[in-house]
């Protein structure tokens, strides 16, 4: 019998103490405060939704600064997650096909000149929207996955759903993408990661639009989802108070369940829940200016790659507690539209990868690893289990590669 059955209380574990602490911050649900409705300049500032996360970020920075510095070789795990929407902006099918063709024709040659510490080229994680499925749009991307240049995961825009209607959409998406051999499987079941369309995970919006299902994280797990990589979302209202963390939601049945966290660490037991893997978010100085910007790790035509941004991402020091030498950097983009593709497939990308290799792949202070979303999750799991050394030993630690990626074609 459990101690609770006998009226006994067991000591709280460290992750439970942290969960309770972080949960208490949300006793006053900041997300319910719509400061954008304030008049004049206050409303303009309020629409940036800074009150949702800046307090959590400042606390996180203080805690990290107080920890001892790691003195050995560190490993940078760099993951680019693309909300890959060929029909973004209302594009018709012909334009969508042209967008995909541009990637298929350009990306392999672009990344061929760059290698990480394991001799691997950059790996793109294509989070493909089930609501835009067409085999003509997916197959060219699947071909690149077969070349070892990326992997495919699940993205979905949906609204006003019930648990049942959302399940139907997700299952249809998994089956459609699996026709191309791009869906990983574990024990015969789909195993996948997720990014929510319009950031609205777990019915995050104040007005209830762009989702509809409070316990979405529970449903995702039931259907085989192992990790969510939606965040950061600033300045969107879905942005969590918890930042720069890898964690489990305490109660995934609740609306905005991601607001209450059990941050993972070495020795954290497995949970029957979706793991949250966040990308970096910060307040940072604009290059050459004294003004401050929101850095939410989004790459697009108006905010391209730069080495200064890269240093900010790394400086957020996202890792599994107890394994500080494995540093996780997850950035995101909407890569299909032409203006963004120009950044991701052109000179900005070349300069960025060259700068990242020069600064974070010297073999002494840093080793660079290009990883997919799946591989990043596997490394986090290995860290929880106490594994150490080179994280590349654990890229397939728990969730295996999809059939197309595994056979290389």
GROMACS .gro file of C-alpha atoms in nm:
model
  409
    1UNK     CA    1   0.000   0.000   0.000
    2UNK     CA    2   0.110   0.358  -0.069
    3UNK     CA    3   0.207   0.582   0.217
    4UNK     CA    4  -0.093   0.801   0.139
    5UNK     CA    5  -0.324   0.507   0.200
    6UNK     CA    6  -0.187   0.483   0.555
    7UNK     CA    7  -0.221   0.853   0.626
    8UNK     CA    8   0.156   0.903   0.594
    9UNK     CA    9   0.329   1.179   0.404
   10UNK     CA   10   0.644   1.106   0.207
   11UNK     CA   11   0.910   1.375   0.161
   12UNK     CA   12   0.858   1.585  -0.150
   13UNK     CA   13   1.101   1.523  -0.434
   14UNK     CA   14   1.295   1.822  -0.573
   15UNK     CA   15   1.089   1.831  -0.891
   16UNK     CA   16   0.768   1.836  -0.685
   17UNK     CA   17   0.894   2.130  -0.481
   18UNK     CA   18   0.976   2.316  -0.801
   19UNK     CA   19   0.638   2.229  -0.952
   20UNK     CA   20   0.460   2.361  -0.646
   21UNK     CA   21   0.672   2.675  -0.648
   22UNK     CA   22   0.608   2.742  -1.015
   23UNK     CA   23   0.243   2.656  -0.974
   24UNK     CA   24   0.204   2.907  -0.693
   25UNK     CA   25   0.322   3.180  -0.930
   26UNK     CA   26   0.018   3.104  -1.140
   27UNK     CA   27  -0.232   3.116  -0.853
   28UNK     CA   28  -0.303   3.457  -1.002
   29UNK     CA   29  -0.346   3.352  -1.369
   30UNK     CA   30  -0.156   3.623  -1.551
   31UNK     CA   31  -0.282   3.500  -1.886
   32UNK     CA   32  -0.632   3.618  -1.796
   33UNK     CA   33  -0.508   3.977  -1.779
   34UNK     CA   34  -0.554   4.130  -2.125
   35UNK     CA   35  -0.339   4.439  -2.092
   36UNK     CA   36  -0.383   4.514  -2.459
   37UNK     CA   37  -0.720   4.664  -2.372
   38UNK     CA   38  -0.557   4.945  -2.177
   39UNK     CA   39  -0.578   5.287  -2.344
   40UNK     CA   40  -0.310   5.448  -2.557
   41UNK     CA   41   0.059   5.358  -2.518
   42UNK     CA   42  -0.016   5.127  -2.227
   43UNK     CA   43  -0.234   4.915  -2.454
   44UNK     CA   44   0.037   4.905  -2.721
   45UNK     CA   45   0.284   4.781  -2.462
   46UNK     CA   46   0.025   4.543  -2.319
   47UNK     CA   47  -0.020   4.376  -2.657
   48UNK     CA   48   0.337   4.253  -2.632
   49UNK     CA   49   0.219   4.030  -2.344
   50UNK     CA   50   0.541   4.088  -2.150
   51UNK     CA   51   0.363   4.034  -1.819
   52UNK     CA   52   0.318   3.666  -1.910
   53UNK     CA   53   0.684   3.573  -1.910
   54UNK     CA   54   0.934   3.846  -1.819
   55UNK     CA   55   0.905   3.775  -1.446
   56UNK     CA   56   0.970   3.407  -1.506
   57UNK     CA   57   1.260   3.489  -1.735
   58UNK     CA   58   1.424   3.724  -1.483
   59UNK     CA   59   1.395   3.462  -1.209
   60UNK     CA   60   1.535   3.195  -1.440
   61UNK     CA   61   1.834   3.416  -1.528
   62UNK     CA   62   1.915   3.479  -1.163
   63UNK     CA   63   1.896   3.109  -1.080
   64UNK     CA   64   2.122   3.011  -1.369
   65UNK     CA   65   2.378   3.282  -1.291
   66UNK     CA   66   2.403   3.152  -0.936
   67UNK     CA   67   2.502   2.801  -1.046
   68UNK     CA   68   2.867   2.695  -1.082
   69UNK     CA   69   3.004   2.722  -1.436
   70UNK     CA   70   3.077   2.399  -1.620
   71UNK     CA   71   3.448   2.383  -1.699
   72UNK     CA   72   3.472   2.101  -1.955
   73UNK     CA   73   3.375   2.060  -2.320
   74UNK     CA   74   3.014   2.156  -2.386
   75UNK     CA   75   2.789   2.020  -2.659
   76UNK     CA   76   2.553   2.245  -2.855
   77UNK     CA   77   2.245   2.060  -2.981
   78UNK     CA   78   2.098   2.280  -3.253
   79UNK     CA   79   1.747   2.204  -3.380
   80UNK     CA   80   1.561   2.405  -3.644
   81UNK     CA   81   1.185   2.339  -3.627
   82UNK     CA   82   0.996   2.457  -3.933
   83UNK     CA   83   0.621   2.519  -3.925
   84UNK     CA   84   0.638   2.409  -4.288
   85UNK     CA   85   0.322   2.542  -4.453
   86UNK     CA   86   0.335   2.540  -4.835
   87UNK     CA   87  -0.010   2.701  -4.853
   88UNK     CA   88   0.070   2.970  -4.595
   89UNK     CA   89  -0.103   3.301  -4.656
   90UNK     CA   90  -0.379   3.149  -4.866
   91UNK     CA   91  -0.150   3.032  -5.147
   92UNK     CA   92  -0.307   2.810  -5.413
   93UNK     CA   93  -0.180   2.462  -5.494
   94UNK     CA   94   0.040   2.569  -5.784
   95UNK     CA   95   0.219   2.821  -5.566
   96UNK     CA   96   0.253   2.565  -5.287
   97UNK     CA   97   0.415   2.319  -5.528
   98UNK     CA   98   0.659   2.587  -5.642
   99UNK     CA   99   0.750   2.667  -5.282
  100UNK     CA  100   0.828   2.303  -5.211
  101UNK     CA  101   1.024   2.267  -5.534
  102UNK     CA  102   1.243   2.561  -5.435
  103UNK     CA  103   1.338   2.379  -5.116
  104UNK     CA  104   1.397   2.047  -5.291
  105UNK     CA  105   1.617   2.210  -5.554
  106UNK     CA  106   1.817   2.433  -5.319
  107UNK     CA  107   1.845   2.291  -4.968
  108UNK     CA  108   2.061   1.980  -5.033
  109UNK     CA  109   2.334   2.184  -5.204
  110UNK     CA  110   2.315   2.460  -4.940
  111UNK     CA  111   2.386   2.233  -4.644
  112UNK     CA  112   2.632   2.000  -4.817
  113UNK     CA  113   2.930   2.222  -4.727
  114UNK     CA  114   2.858   2.226  -4.352
  115UNK     CA  115   2.928   1.950  -4.100
  116UNK     CA  116   2.896   1.916  -3.724
  117UNK     CA  117   3.132   1.733  -3.487
  118UNK     CA  118   2.990   1.401  -3.605
  119UNK     CA  119   3.034   1.483  -3.973
  120UNK     CA  120   2.660   1.535  -4.026
  121UNK     CA  121   2.501   1.818  -4.226
  122UNK     CA  122   2.227   2.042  -4.087
  123UNK     CA  123   1.902   1.858  -4.019
  124UNK     CA  124   1.567   2.030  -4.073
  125UNK     CA  125   1.262   1.927  -3.871
  126UNK     CA  126   0.957   1.974  -4.095
  127UNK     CA  127   0.645   2.009  -3.881
  128UNK     CA  128   0.394   1.953  -4.157
  129UNK     CA  129   0.033   2.076  -4.116
  130UNK     CA  130  -0.224   1.804  -4.155
  131UNK     CA  131  -0.473   2.062  -4.276
  132UNK     CA  132  -0.251   2.123  -4.583
  133UNK     CA  133  -0.180   1.765  -4.683
  134UNK     CA  134  -0.134   1.682  -5.049
  135UNK     CA  135   0.113   1.416  -5.169
  136UNK     CA  136   0.260   1.661  -5.421
  137UNK     CA  137   0.358   1.888  -5.134
  138UNK     CA  138   0.488   1.618  -4.899
  139UNK     CA  139   0.684   1.381  -5.122
  140UNK     CA  140   0.967   1.623  -5.215
  141UNK     CA  141   1.022   1.691  -4.845
  142UNK     CA  142   1.014   1.317  -4.774
  143UNK     CA  143   1.287   1.273  -5.034
  144UNK     CA  144   1.512   1.509  -4.840
  145UNK     CA  145   1.433   1.321  -4.520
  146UNK     CA  146   1.551   1.008  -4.699
  147UNK     CA  147   1.877   1.186  -4.783
  148UNK     CA  148   1.946   1.237  -4.411
  149UNK     CA  149   1.873   1.609  -4.427
  150UNK     CA  150   1.568   1.620  -4.203
  151UNK     CA  151   1.274   1.449  -4.040
  152UNK     CA  152   0.900   1.506  -4.048
  153UNK     CA  153   0.674   1.576  -3.751
  154UNK     CA  154   0.318   1.700  -3.694
  155UNK     CA  155   0.176   2.051  -3.710
  156UNK     CA  156  -0.196   2.129  -3.705
  157UNK     CA  157  -0.420   2.435  -3.720
  158UNK     CA  158  -0.763   2.366  -3.581
  159UNK     CA  159  -1.052   2.546  -3.416
  160UNK     CA  160  -1.372   2.473  -3.225
  161UNK     CA  161  -1.285   2.106  -3.188
  162UNK     CA  162  -1.399   1.849  -2.937
  163UNK     CA  163  -1.172   1.576  -2.816
  164UNK     CA  164  -1.329   1.340  -3.069
  165UNK     CA  165  -1.305   1.567  -3.372
  166UNK     CA  166  -0.946   1.662  -3.288
  167UNK     CA  167  -0.851   1.295  -3.255
  168UNK     CA  168  -0.992   1.229  -3.602
  169UNK     CA  169  -0.783   1.510  -3.751
  170UNK     CA  170  -0.464   1.397  -3.581
  171UNK     CA  171  -0.506   1.034  -3.681
  172UNK     CA  172  -0.575   1.137  -4.040
  173UNK     CA  173  -0.260   1.350  -4.041
  174UNK     CA  174  -0.046   1.066  -3.908
  175UNK     CA  175  -0.180   0.824  -4.167
  176UNK     CA  176  -0.132   1.071  -4.451
  177UNK     CA  177   0.229   1.149  -4.360
  178UNK     CA  178   0.303   0.783  -4.302
  179UNK     CA  179   0.223   0.712  -4.668
  180UNK     CA  180   0.560   0.871  -4.737
  181UNK     CA  181   0.747   0.666  -4.475
  182UNK     CA  182   0.816   0.975  -4.265
  183UNK     CA  183   0.642   0.887  -3.937
  184UNK     CA  184   0.852   0.721  -3.667
  185UNK     CA  185   0.705   0.423  -3.486
  186UNK     CA  186   0.775   0.265  -3.151
  187UNK     CA  187   0.637  -0.078  -3.063
  188UNK     CA  188   0.423  -0.063  -3.377
  189UNK     CA  189   0.257   0.268  -3.284
  190UNK     CA  190   0.314   0.616  -3.420
  191UNK     CA  191   0.571   0.816  -3.219
  192UNK     CA  192   0.583   1.186  -3.302
  193UNK     CA  193   0.636   1.539  -3.178
  194UNK     CA  194   0.403   1.833  -3.222
  195UNK     CA  195   0.382   2.207  -3.277
  196UNK     CA  196   0.039   2.365  -3.243
  197UNK     CA  197  -0.089   2.593  -3.516
  198UNK     CA  198  -0.131   2.954  -3.404
  199UNK     CA  199   0.055   2.863  -3.081
  200UNK     CA  200  -0.276   2.774  -2.916
  201UNK     CA  201  -0.177   2.456  -2.732
  202UNK     CA  202  -0.423   2.329  -2.472
  203UNK     CA  203  -0.686   2.587  -2.568
  204UNK     CA  204  -0.453   2.871  -2.474
  205UNK     CA  205  -0.643   3.171  -2.608
  206UNK     CA  206  -0.846   3.388  -2.374
  207UNK     CA  207  -1.147   3.369  -2.607
  208UNK     CA  208  -1.117   2.993  -2.667
  209UNK     CA  209  -1.046   3.015  -3.041
  210UNK     CA  210  -0.786   2.822  -3.245
  211UNK     CA  211  -0.824   2.502  -3.042
  212UNK     CA  212  -1.123   2.413  -2.825
  213UNK     CA  213  -0.978   2.120  -2.629
  214UNK     CA  214  -0.854   2.194  -2.276
  215UNK     CA  215  -0.698   1.850  -2.224
  216UNK     CA  216  -0.524   1.849  -2.561
  217UNK     CA  217  -0.192   1.741  -2.409
  218UNK     CA  218  -0.354   1.427  -2.270
  219UNK     CA  219  -0.503   1.343  -2.610
  220UNK     CA  220  -0.171   1.403  -2.786
  221UNK     CA  221   0.000   1.158  -2.553
  222UNK     CA  222  -0.270   0.896  -2.605
  223UNK     CA  223  -0.209   0.916  -2.980
  224UNK     CA  224   0.168   0.868  -2.949
  225UNK     CA  225   0.304   1.222  -2.911
  226UNK     CA  226   0.616   1.223  -2.696
  227UNK     CA  227   0.712   1.592  -2.705
  228UNK     CA  228   0.565   1.934  -2.775
  229UNK     CA  229   0.791   2.204  -2.921
  230UNK     CA  230   0.539   2.485  -2.967
  231UNK     CA  231   0.706   2.741  -2.743
  232UNK     CA  232   0.823   3.015  -2.715
  233UNK     CA  233   0.532   3.206  -2.865
  234UNK     CA  234   0.594   3.566  -2.752
  235UNK     CA  235   0.446   3.813  -2.816
  236UNK     CA  236   0.141   3.587  -2.859
  237UNK     CA  237  -0.095   3.547  -2.564
  238UNK     CA  238  -0.025   3.172  -2.555
  239UNK     CA  239   0.328   3.235  -2.425
  240UNK     CA  240   0.394   3.045  -2.097
  241UNK     CA  241   0.523   3.193  -1.774
  242UNK     CA  242   0.777   2.908  -1.768
  243UNK     CA  243   1.067   2.979  -2.001
  244UNK     CA  244   1.389   2.821  -2.129
  245UNK     CA  245   1.304   2.483  -1.981
  246UNK     CA  246   1.250   2.116  -2.051
  247UNK     CA  247   0.966   1.988  -1.837
  248UNK     CA  248   0.650   1.787  -1.787
  249UNK     CA  249   0.317   1.961  -1.724
  250UNK     CA  250   0.189   1.880  -1.374
  251UNK     CA  251  -0.173   1.821  -1.479
  252UNK     CA  252  -0.210   1.783  -1.858
  253UNK     CA  253  -0.590   1.774  -1.837
  254UNK     CA  254  -0.618   2.148  -1.770
  255UNK     CA  255  -0.646   2.448  -2.000
  256UNK     CA  256  -0.295   2.590  -2.052
  257UNK     CA  257  -0.159   2.290  -1.863
  258UNK     CA  258   0.192   2.391  -1.966
  259UNK     CA  259   0.187   2.674  -1.709
  260UNK     CA  260   0.259   2.434  -1.419
  261UNK     CA  261   0.586   2.247  -1.457
  262UNK     CA  262   0.794   1.960  -1.331
  263UNK     CA  263   1.132   2.048  -1.476
  264UNK     CA  264   1.330   1.740  -1.573
  265UNK     CA  265   1.670   1.658  -1.428
  266UNK     CA  266   1.909   1.367  -1.411
  267UNK     CA  267   1.719   1.096  -1.226
  268UNK     CA  268   1.369   1.223  -1.311
  269UNK     CA  269   1.145   0.918  -1.358
  270UNK     CA  270   0.952   0.865  -1.679
  271UNK     CA  271   0.609   1.024  -1.692
  272UNK     CA  272   0.309   0.919  -1.899
  273UNK     CA  273   0.291   1.271  -2.036
  274UNK     CA  274   0.407   1.482  -2.327
  275UNK     CA  275   0.744   1.642  -2.258
  276UNK     CA  276   0.766   2.016  -2.320
  277UNK     CA  277   1.089   2.124  -2.494
  278UNK     CA  278   1.114   2.501  -2.516
  279UNK     CA  279   1.333   2.713  -2.735
  280UNK     CA  280   1.516   3.019  -2.603
  281UNK     CA  281   1.340   3.342  -2.515
  282UNK     CA  282   1.499   3.658  -2.375
  283UNK     CA  283   1.508   4.032  -2.363
  284UNK     CA  284   1.809   4.137  -2.571
  285UNK     CA  285   1.966   4.455  -2.700
  286UNK     CA  286   1.911   4.535  -3.064
  287UNK     CA  287   2.241   4.518  -3.255
  288UNK     CA  288   2.412   4.856  -3.244
  289UNK     CA  289   2.133   5.014  -3.041
  290UNK     CA  290   2.040   5.071  -2.679
  291UNK     CA  291   1.679   4.960  -2.729
  292UNK     CA  292   1.555   4.620  -2.611
  293UNK     CA  293   1.380   4.357  -2.822
  294UNK     CA  294   1.195   4.034  -2.754
  295UNK     CA  295   1.414   3.746  -2.870
  296UNK     CA  296   1.186   3.446  -2.924
  297UNK     CA  297   1.408   3.238  -3.154
  298UNK     CA  298   1.194   3.294  -3.465
  299UNK     CA  299   1.374   3.320  -3.800
  300UNK     CA  300   1.207   3.507  -4.085
  301UNK     CA  301   1.270   3.770  -4.351
  302UNK     CA  302   1.242   4.054  -4.098
  303UNK     CA  303   1.460   3.886  -3.835
  304UNK     CA  304   1.717   3.659  -4.003
  305UNK     CA  305   1.994   3.449  -3.857
  306UNK     CA  306   2.280   3.643  -3.698
  307UNK     CA  307   2.572   3.536  -3.484
  308UNK     CA  308   2.456   3.782  -3.217
  309UNK     CA  309   2.121   3.607  -3.197
  310UNK     CA  310   2.297   3.271  -3.180
  311UNK     CA  311   2.497   3.382  -2.877
  312UNK     CA  312   2.176   3.497  -2.704
  313UNK     CA  313   2.015   3.159  -2.772
  314UNK     CA  314   2.310   2.968  -2.632
  315UNK     CA  315   2.334   3.201  -2.332
  316UNK     CA  316   1.984   3.099  -2.217
  317UNK     CA  317   2.154   2.770  -2.121
  318UNK     CA  318   1.864   2.530  -2.174
  319UNK     CA  319   1.954   2.183  -2.048
  320UNK     CA  320   1.840   1.892  -1.838
  321UNK     CA  321   1.931   1.982  -1.480
  322UNK     CA  322   2.239   1.788  -1.379
  323UNK     CA  323   2.371   1.766  -1.736
  324UNK     CA  324   2.480   2.129  -1.802
  325UNK     CA  325   2.727   2.032  -2.072
  326UNK     CA  326   2.446   1.936  -2.313
  327UNK     CA  327   2.297   2.270  -2.423
  328UNK     CA  328   1.971   2.267  -2.620
  329UNK     CA  329   1.891   2.538  -2.876
  330UNK     CA  330   1.560   2.500  -3.059
  331UNK     CA  331   1.469   2.773  -3.305
  332UNK     CA  332   1.167   2.796  -3.531
  333UNK     CA  333   1.056   2.937  -3.862
  334UNK     CA  334   0.786   2.935  -4.127
  335UNK     CA  335   1.018   2.832  -4.406
  336UNK     CA  336   0.790   2.775  -4.704
  337UNK     CA  337   0.685   3.135  -4.795
  338UNK     CA  338   0.920   3.293  -5.045
  339UNK     CA  339   1.048   3.580  -4.831
  340UNK     CA  340   1.143   3.346  -4.547
  341UNK     CA  341   1.284   3.083  -4.783
  342UNK     CA  342   1.521   3.347  -4.920
  343UNK     CA  343   1.671   3.380  -4.571
  344UNK     CA  344   1.679   3.006  -4.499
  345UNK     CA  345   1.816   2.901  -4.838
  346UNK     CA  346   2.050   3.192  -4.913
  347UNK     CA  347   2.349   3.388  -4.795
  348UNK     CA  348   2.207   3.451  -4.446
  349UNK     CA  349   2.196   3.076  -4.382
  350UNK     CA  350   2.545   3.020  -4.522
  351UNK     CA  351   2.693   3.292  -4.303
  352UNK     CA  352   2.508   3.164  -3.998
  353UNK     CA  353   2.621   2.802  -4.029
  354UNK     CA  354   2.979   2.915  -4.092
  355UNK     CA  355   2.970   3.137  -3.782
  356UNK     CA  356   2.814   2.863  -3.568
  357UNK     CA  357   3.079   2.614  -3.676
  358UNK     CA  358   3.359   2.860  -3.607
  359UNK     CA  359   3.236   2.951  -3.258
  360UNK     CA  360   3.075   2.630  -3.132
  361UNK     CA  361   3.264   2.347  -3.296
  362UNK     CA  362   3.628   2.391  -3.202
  363UNK     CA  363   3.639   2.047  -3.036
  364UNK     CA  364   3.783   2.186  -2.714
  365UNK     CA  365   3.532   2.426  -2.560
  366UNK     CA  366   3.238   2.322  -2.778
  367UNK     CA  367   3.117   2.044  -3.005
  368UNK     CA  368   2.828   2.114  -3.240
  369UNK     CA  369   2.551   1.864  -3.312
  370UNK     CA  370   2.283   1.923  -3.574
  371UNK     CA  371   1.976   1.738  -3.445
  372UNK     CA  372   1.615   1.675  -3.533
  373UNK     CA  373   1.331   1.724  -3.287
  374UNK     CA  374   1.321   1.348  -3.231
  375UNK     CA  375   1.692   1.331  -3.162
  376UNK     CA  376   1.670   1.623  -2.921
  377UNK     CA  377   1.399   1.442  -2.726
  378UNK     CA  378   1.604   1.122  -2.721
  379UNK     CA  379   1.905   1.307  -2.581
  380UNK     CA  380   1.689   1.465  -2.310
  381UNK     CA  381   1.561   1.121  -2.214
  382UNK     CA  382   1.914   0.985  -2.201
  383UNK     CA  383   2.018   1.271  -1.973
  384UNK     CA  384   1.726   1.195  -1.742
  385UNK     CA  385   1.852   0.837  -1.723
  386UNK     CA  386   2.196   0.954  -1.618
  387UNK     CA  387   2.374   0.904  -1.949
  388UNK     CA  388   2.674   1.125  -2.024
  389UNK     CA  389   2.959   1.170  -2.267
  390UNK     CA  390   2.886   1.247  -2.631
  391UNK     CA  391   2.513   1.308  -2.684
  392UNK     CA  392   2.536   1.168  -3.038
  393UNK     CA  393   2.547   0.822  -2.880
  394UNK     CA  394   2.182   0.872  -2.785
  395UNK     CA  395   2.021   1.018  -3.099
  396UNK     CA  396   1.811   0.701  -3.134
  397UNK     CA  397   1.794   0.628  -2.762
  398UNK     CA  398   1.420   0.580  -2.724
  399UNK     CA  399   1.228   0.673  -3.039
  400UNK     CA  400   1.376   0.515  -3.354
  401UNK     CA  401   1.402   0.681  -3.692
  402UNK     CA  402   1.115   0.675  -3.938
  403UNK     CA  403   1.130   0.412  -4.210
  404UNK     CA  404   1.226   0.662  -4.483
  405UNK     CA  405   1.507   0.810  -4.275
  406UNK     CA  406   1.630   0.473  -4.154
  407UNK     CA  407   1.674   0.327  -4.501
  408UNK     CA  408   1.817   0.649  -4.645
  409UNK     CA  409   1.586   0.684  -4.938
   0.00000   0.00000   0.00000
